[in-house]
Coordinates of C-alpha atoms in Angstrom, one line a residue:
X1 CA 59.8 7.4 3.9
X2 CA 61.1 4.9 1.4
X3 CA 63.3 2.9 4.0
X4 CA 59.7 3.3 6.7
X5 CA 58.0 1.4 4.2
X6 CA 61.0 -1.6 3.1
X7 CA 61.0 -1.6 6.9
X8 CA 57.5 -2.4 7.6
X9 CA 57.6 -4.7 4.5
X10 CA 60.1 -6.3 6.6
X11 CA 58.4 -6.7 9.0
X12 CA 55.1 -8.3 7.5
X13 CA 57.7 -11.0 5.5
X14 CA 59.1 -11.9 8.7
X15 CA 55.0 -12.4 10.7
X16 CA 54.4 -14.3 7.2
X17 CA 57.4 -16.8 8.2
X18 CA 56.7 -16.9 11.5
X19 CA 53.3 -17.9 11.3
X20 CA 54.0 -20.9 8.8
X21 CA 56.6 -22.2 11.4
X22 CA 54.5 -22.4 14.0
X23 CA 52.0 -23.4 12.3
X24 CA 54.2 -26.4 11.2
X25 CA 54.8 -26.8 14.7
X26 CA 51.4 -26.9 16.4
X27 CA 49.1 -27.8 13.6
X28 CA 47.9 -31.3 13.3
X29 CA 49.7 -33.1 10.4
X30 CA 45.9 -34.2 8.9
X31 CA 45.4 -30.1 8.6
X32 CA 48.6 -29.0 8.3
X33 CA 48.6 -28.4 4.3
X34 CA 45.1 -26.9 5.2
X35 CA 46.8 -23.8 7.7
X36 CA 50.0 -23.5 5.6
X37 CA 47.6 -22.9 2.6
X38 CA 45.7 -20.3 4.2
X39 CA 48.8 -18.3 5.6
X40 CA 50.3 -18.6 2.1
X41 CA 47.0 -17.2 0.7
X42 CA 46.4 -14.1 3.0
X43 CA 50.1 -12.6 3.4
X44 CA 50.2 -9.3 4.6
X45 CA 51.5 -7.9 1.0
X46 CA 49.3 -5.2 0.1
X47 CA 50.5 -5.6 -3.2
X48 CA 49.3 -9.2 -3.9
X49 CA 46.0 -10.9 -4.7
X50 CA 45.9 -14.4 -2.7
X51 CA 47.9 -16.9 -5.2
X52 CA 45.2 -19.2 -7.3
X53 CA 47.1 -22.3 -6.0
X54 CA 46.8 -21.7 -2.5
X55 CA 43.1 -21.0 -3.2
X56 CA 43.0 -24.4 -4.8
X57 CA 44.3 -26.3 -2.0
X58 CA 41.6 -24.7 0.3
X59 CA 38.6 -25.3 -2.0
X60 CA 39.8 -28.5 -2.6
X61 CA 38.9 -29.1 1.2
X62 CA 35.8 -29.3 0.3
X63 CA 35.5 -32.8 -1.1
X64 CA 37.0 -33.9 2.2
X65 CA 35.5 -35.0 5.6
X66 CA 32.7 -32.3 6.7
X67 CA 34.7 -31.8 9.7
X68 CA 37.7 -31.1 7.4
X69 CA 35.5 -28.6 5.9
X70 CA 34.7 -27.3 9.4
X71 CA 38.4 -27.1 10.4
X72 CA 38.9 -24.7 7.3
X73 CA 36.3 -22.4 7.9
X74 CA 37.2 -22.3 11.5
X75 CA 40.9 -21.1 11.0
X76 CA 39.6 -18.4 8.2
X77 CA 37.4 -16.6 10.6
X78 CA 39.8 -16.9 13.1
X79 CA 42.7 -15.6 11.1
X80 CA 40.3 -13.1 10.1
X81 CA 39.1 -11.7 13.5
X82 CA 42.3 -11.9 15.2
X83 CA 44.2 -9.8 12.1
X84 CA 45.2 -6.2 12.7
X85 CA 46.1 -5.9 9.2
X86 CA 44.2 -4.5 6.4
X87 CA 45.5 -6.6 3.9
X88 CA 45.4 -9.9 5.7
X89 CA 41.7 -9.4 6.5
X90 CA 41.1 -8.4 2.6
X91 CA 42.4 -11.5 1.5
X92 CA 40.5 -13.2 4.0
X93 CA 37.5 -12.0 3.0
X94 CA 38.4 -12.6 -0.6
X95 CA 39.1 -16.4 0.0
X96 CA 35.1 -16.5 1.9
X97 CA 33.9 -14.8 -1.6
X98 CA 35.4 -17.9 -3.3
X99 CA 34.4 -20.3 -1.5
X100 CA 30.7 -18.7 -2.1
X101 CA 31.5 -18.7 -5.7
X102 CA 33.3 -21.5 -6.6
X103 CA 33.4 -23.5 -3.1
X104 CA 31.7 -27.4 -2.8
X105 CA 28.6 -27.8 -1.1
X106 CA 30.1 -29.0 1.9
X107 CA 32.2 -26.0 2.5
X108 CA 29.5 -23.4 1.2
X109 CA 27.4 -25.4 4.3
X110 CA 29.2 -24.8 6.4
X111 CA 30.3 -21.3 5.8
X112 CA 26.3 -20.3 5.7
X113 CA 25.9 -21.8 8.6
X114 CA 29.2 -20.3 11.1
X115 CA 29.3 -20.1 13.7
X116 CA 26.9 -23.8 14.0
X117 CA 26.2 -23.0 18.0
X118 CA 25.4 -19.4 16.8
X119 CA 26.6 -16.2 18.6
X120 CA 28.7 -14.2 17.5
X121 CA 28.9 -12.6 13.9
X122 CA 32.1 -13.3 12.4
X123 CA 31.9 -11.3 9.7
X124 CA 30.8 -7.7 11.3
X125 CA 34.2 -5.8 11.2
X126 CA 32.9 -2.7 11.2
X127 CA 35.3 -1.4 14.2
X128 CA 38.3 -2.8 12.0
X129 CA 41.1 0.2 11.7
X130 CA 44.6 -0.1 10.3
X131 CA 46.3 2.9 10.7
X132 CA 50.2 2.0 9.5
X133 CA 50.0 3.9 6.2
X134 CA 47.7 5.9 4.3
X135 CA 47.2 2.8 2.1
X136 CA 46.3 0.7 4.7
X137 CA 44.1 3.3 6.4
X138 CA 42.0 3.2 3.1
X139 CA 42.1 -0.4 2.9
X140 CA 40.6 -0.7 6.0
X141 CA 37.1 1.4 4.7
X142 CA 37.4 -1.8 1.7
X143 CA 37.7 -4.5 4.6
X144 CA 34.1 -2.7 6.6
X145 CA 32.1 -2.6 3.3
X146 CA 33.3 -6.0 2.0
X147 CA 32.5 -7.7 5.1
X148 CA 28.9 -6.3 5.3
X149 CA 28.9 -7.0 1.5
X150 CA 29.5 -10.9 1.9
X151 CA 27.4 -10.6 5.1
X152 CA 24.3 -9.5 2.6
X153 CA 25.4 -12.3 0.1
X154 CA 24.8 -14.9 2.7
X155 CA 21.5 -13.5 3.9
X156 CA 20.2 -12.8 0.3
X157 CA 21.1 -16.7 -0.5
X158 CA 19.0 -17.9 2.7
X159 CA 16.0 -16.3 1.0
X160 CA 16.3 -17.5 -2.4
X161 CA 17.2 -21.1 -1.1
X162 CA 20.8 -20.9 -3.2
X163 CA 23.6 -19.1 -3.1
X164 CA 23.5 -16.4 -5.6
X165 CA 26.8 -16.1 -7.7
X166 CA 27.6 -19.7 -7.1
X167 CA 29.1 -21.9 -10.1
X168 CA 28.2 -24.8 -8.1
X169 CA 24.5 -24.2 -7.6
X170 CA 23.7 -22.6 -10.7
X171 CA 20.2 -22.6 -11.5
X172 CA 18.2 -23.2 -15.0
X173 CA 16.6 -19.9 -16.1
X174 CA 13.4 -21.7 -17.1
X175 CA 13.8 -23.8 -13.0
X176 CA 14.5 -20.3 -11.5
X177 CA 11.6 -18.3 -13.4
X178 CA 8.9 -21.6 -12.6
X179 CA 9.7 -21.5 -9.3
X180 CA 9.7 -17.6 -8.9
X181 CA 5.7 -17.8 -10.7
X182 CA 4.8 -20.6 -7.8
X183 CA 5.6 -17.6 -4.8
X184 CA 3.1 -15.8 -3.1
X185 CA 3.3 -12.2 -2.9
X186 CA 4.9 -11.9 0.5
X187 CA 7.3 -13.8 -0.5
X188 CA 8.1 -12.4 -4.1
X189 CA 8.8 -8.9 -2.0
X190 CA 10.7 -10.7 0.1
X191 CA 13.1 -12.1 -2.1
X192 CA 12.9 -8.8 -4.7
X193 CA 13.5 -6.7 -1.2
X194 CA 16.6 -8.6 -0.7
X195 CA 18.4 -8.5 -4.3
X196 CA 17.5 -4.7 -3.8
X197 CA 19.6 -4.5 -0.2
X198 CA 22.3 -6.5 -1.8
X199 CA 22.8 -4.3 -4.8
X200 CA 22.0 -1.2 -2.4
X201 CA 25.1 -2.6 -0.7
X202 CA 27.2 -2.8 -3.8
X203 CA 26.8 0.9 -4.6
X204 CA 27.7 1.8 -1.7
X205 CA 31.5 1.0 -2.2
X206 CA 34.3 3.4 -0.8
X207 CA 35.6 5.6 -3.2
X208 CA 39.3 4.9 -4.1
X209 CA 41.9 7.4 -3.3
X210 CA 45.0 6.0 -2.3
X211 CA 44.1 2.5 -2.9
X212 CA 43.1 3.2 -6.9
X213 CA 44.3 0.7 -9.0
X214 CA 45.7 -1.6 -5.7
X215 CA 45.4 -5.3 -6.9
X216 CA 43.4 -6.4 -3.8
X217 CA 40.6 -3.4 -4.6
X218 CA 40.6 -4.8 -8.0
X219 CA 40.1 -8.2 -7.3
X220 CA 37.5 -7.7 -4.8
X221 CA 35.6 -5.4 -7.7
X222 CA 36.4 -8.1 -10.1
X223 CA 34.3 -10.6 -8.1
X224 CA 31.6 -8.2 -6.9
X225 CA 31.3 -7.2 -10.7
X226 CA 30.2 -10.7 -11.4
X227 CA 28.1 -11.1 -8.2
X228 CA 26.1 -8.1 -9.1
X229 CA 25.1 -9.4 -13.2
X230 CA 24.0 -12.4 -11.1
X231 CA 21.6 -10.5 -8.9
X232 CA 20.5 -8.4 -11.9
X233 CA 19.8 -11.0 -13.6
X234 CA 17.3 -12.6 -10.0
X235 CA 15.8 -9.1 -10.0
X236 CA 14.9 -9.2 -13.8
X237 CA 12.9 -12.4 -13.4
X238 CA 11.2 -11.3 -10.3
X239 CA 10.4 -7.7 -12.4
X240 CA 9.1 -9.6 -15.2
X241 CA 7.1 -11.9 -12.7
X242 CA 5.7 -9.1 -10.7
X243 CA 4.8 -7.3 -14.3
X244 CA 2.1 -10.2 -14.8
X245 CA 0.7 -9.7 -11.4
X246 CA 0.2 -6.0 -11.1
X247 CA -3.8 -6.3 -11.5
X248 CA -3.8 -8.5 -8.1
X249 CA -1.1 -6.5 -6.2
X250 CA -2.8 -4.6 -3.1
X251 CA -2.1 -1.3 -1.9
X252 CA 0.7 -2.3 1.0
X253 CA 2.5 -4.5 -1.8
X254 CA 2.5 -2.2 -4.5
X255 CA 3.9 0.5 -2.0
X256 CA 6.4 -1.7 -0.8
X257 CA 7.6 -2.8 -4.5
X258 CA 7.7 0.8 -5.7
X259 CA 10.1 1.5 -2.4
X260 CA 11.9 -1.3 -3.9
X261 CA 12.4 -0.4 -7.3
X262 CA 12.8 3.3 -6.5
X263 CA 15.7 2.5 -4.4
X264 CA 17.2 0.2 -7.1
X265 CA 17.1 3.6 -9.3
X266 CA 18.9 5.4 -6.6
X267 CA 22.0 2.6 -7.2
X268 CA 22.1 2.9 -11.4
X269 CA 24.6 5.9 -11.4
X270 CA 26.9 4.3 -8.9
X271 CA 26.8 0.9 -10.6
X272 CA 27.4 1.9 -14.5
X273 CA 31.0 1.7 -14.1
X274 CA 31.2 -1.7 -12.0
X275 CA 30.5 -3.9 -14.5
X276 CA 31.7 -3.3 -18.6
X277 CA 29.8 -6.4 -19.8
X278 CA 26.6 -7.4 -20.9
X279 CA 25.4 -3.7 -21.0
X280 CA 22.6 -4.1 -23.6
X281 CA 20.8 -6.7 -20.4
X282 CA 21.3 -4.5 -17.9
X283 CA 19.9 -1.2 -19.4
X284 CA 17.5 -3.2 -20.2
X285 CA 16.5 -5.0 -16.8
X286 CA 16.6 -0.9 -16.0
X287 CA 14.1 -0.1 -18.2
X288 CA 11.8 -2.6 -17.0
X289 CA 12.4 -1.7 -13.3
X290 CA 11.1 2.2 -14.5
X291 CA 8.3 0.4 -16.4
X292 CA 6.7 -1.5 -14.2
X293 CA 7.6 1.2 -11.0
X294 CA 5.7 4.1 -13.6
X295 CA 2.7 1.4 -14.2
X296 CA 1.8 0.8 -10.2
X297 CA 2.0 4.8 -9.7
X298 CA 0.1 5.8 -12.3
X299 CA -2.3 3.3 -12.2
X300 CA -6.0 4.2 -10.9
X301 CA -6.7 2.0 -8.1
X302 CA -3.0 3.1 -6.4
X303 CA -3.9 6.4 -7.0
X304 CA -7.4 6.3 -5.4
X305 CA -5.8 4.6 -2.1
X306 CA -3.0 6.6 -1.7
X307 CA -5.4 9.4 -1.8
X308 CA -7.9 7.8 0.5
X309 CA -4.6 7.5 3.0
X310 CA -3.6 11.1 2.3
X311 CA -7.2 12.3 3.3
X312 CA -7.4 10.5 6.4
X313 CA -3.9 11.7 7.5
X314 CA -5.3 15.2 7.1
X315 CA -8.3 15.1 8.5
X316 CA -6.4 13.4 12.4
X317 CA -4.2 16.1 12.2
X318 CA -6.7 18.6 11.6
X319 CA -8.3 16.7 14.6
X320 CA -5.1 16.4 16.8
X321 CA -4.4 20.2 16.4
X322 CA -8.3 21.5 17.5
X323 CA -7.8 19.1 20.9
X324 CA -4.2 19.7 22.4
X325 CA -3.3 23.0 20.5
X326 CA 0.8 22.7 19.7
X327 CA 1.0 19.4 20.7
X328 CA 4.6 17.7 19.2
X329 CA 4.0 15.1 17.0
X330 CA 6.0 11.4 17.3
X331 CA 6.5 10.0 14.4
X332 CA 6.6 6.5 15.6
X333 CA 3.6 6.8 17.9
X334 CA 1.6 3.4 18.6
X335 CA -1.4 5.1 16.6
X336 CA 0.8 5.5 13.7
X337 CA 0.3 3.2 10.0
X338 CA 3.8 1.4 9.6
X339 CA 4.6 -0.7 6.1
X340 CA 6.6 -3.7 5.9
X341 CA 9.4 -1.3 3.8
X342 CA 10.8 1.0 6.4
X343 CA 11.9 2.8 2.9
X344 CA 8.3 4.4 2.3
X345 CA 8.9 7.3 5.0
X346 CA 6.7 9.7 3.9
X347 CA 3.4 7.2 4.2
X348 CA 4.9 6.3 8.0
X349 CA 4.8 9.9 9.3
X350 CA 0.4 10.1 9.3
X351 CA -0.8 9.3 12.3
X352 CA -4.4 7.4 12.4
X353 CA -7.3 7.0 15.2
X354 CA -6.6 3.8 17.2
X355 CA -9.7 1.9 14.8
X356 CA -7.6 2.7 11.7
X357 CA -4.2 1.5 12.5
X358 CA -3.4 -1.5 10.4
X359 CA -0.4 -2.7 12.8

């Protein structure tokens, strides 16, 4: 087993020197520092983070030309789609994550923006498989979730108008909570509903078996860890916003923030070990999210409409049942009331006379 794996080690120096040859040979000499960077950064070492330098070289794109910047986020998505190897797609990934973190605005563009003619997603790996070792076989669960993950980063930035986690677009916490007291409701859920799917996403990390304690697990958890104090921190300003406006939430919205917040409680278990800092913040951004979840539920007018819904519900079925006997019941039928939050199931399966529906 020992001589398998110096073998295939081998074997993944040698594709290493082989691709910075021909990329020597083909590449234009304008991008040729760019490529050799990039194959320098995502080796197919399993036991190696990217190096810092070659990071630096590829950030540093970014105060170039925008096409430069384009060229660089071309070859990582390529490099990344064509790859067969766990580790090489990690580090991919890894290098996107700091260009989202730490990257210009030029490359961050055009990153949010890839593929510019639209199409396809180059960031949905959730086919990839690499099935070489057990290591890499784990790897490979780290390279589906991560993906998805900084899929969700990008889409959660779209709706807050920066990109979360960014050192370049850090926002003022007196900007960020005047601007989050100017939204509308709709929009408030909308952004609160996306911080929620994000962190939803970071819980649902793959457990480490073979891959515990790999440096490329612990720098991807090392960068996550900080992404998700950054969207705890979004979520405790939109709390603390939606706090002062519970007297003028209506029935739909409340339901729809609860489904929010009781899914962020379903994440707190699975989270309390990503992060070791700022602990006293987070428990306490916690403790707000139960507050202000316990205050909708128990207050009076939530109660009297979610009885009012529960009555109604009873009485159509009561209805249904007298006119067609042991009729099956669809729980999507057209007549059926539907909330923005596909979350609130229970509220989804009542089915309502074509005059009540509230599609």
């Amino acid at each position: 087993m020992g001589r398998v794996n110096v073998f295939r080690d081998l074997i993944g120096i040698i594709k290493d020197k082989a691709s910075q040859s021909k990329a020597a040979l083909i590449s234009n000499p304008r991008t040729l520092s760019l490529h050799l960077a990039l194959l320098r950064a995502t080796t197919h070492d399993p036991f190696s983070p990217p190096d810092p330098t070659h990071l630096a070289t590829l950030l540093s794109v970014g105060h170039c030309s925008r096409a430069t910047a384009s060229t660089a986020v071309d070859a990582i998505m390529d490099r990344l789609q064509t790859t067969r190897d766990a580790a090489v797609a990690i580090k991919c990934l890894i290098t996107v994550h700091h260009i989202i973190k730490r990257g210009s605005f030029i490359l961050q563009d055009q990153l949010s923006v890839y593929p510019s003619t639209g199409g396809r997603n180059y960031l949905k790996l959730s086919n990839f498989r690499d099935d070489t070792t057990p290591l890499k076989w784990e790897l490979s669960s780290w390279v589906r979730w991560y993906a998805l993950y900084l899929e969700n980063l990008l889409s959660t930035s779209r709706i807050l108008g920066f990109f979360l986690c960014s050192t370049s677009s850090s926002v003022d916490k007196d900007t960020e909570e005047d601007k989050v007291s100017s939204l509308i409701n709709t929009e408030l859920l909308k952004e609160i509903s996306s911080l929620g799917n994000l962190i939803e996403q970071i819980a649902k990390k793959p457990d480490s078996l073979n891959s515990n304690g790999n440096v490329l697990v612990d720098a991807i958890l090392g960068l996550v860890g900080e992404d998700y104090l950054s969207s705890i921190n979004e979520v405790s300003i939109r709390v603390s916003e939606f706090k002062e406006r519970l007297d003028c939430l209506g029935f739909v919205d409340s339901v729809e923030l609860v489904c929010v917040l009781r899914s962020l409680e379903e994440c707190k278990e699975r989270l309390s070990a990503l992060s070791q800092r700022k602990k006293v913040m987070i428990e306490s951004v916690w403790g707000s999210i139960n507050e202000v979840k316990d205050q909708i539920g128990n207050s009076k007018a939530y109660k009297e409409d979610e009885g009012r819904l529960l009555m109604m519900g009873r009485r159509n079925k009561v209805s249904e049942s007298a006119r067609f006997g042991e009729r099956v019941v669809m729980k999507h039928s057209g007549n059926s009331v539907k909330f923005s939050s596909g979350r609130f199931l229970s509220f989804n399966e009542f089915s309502f006379p074509a005059y009540a529906s509230m599609e």
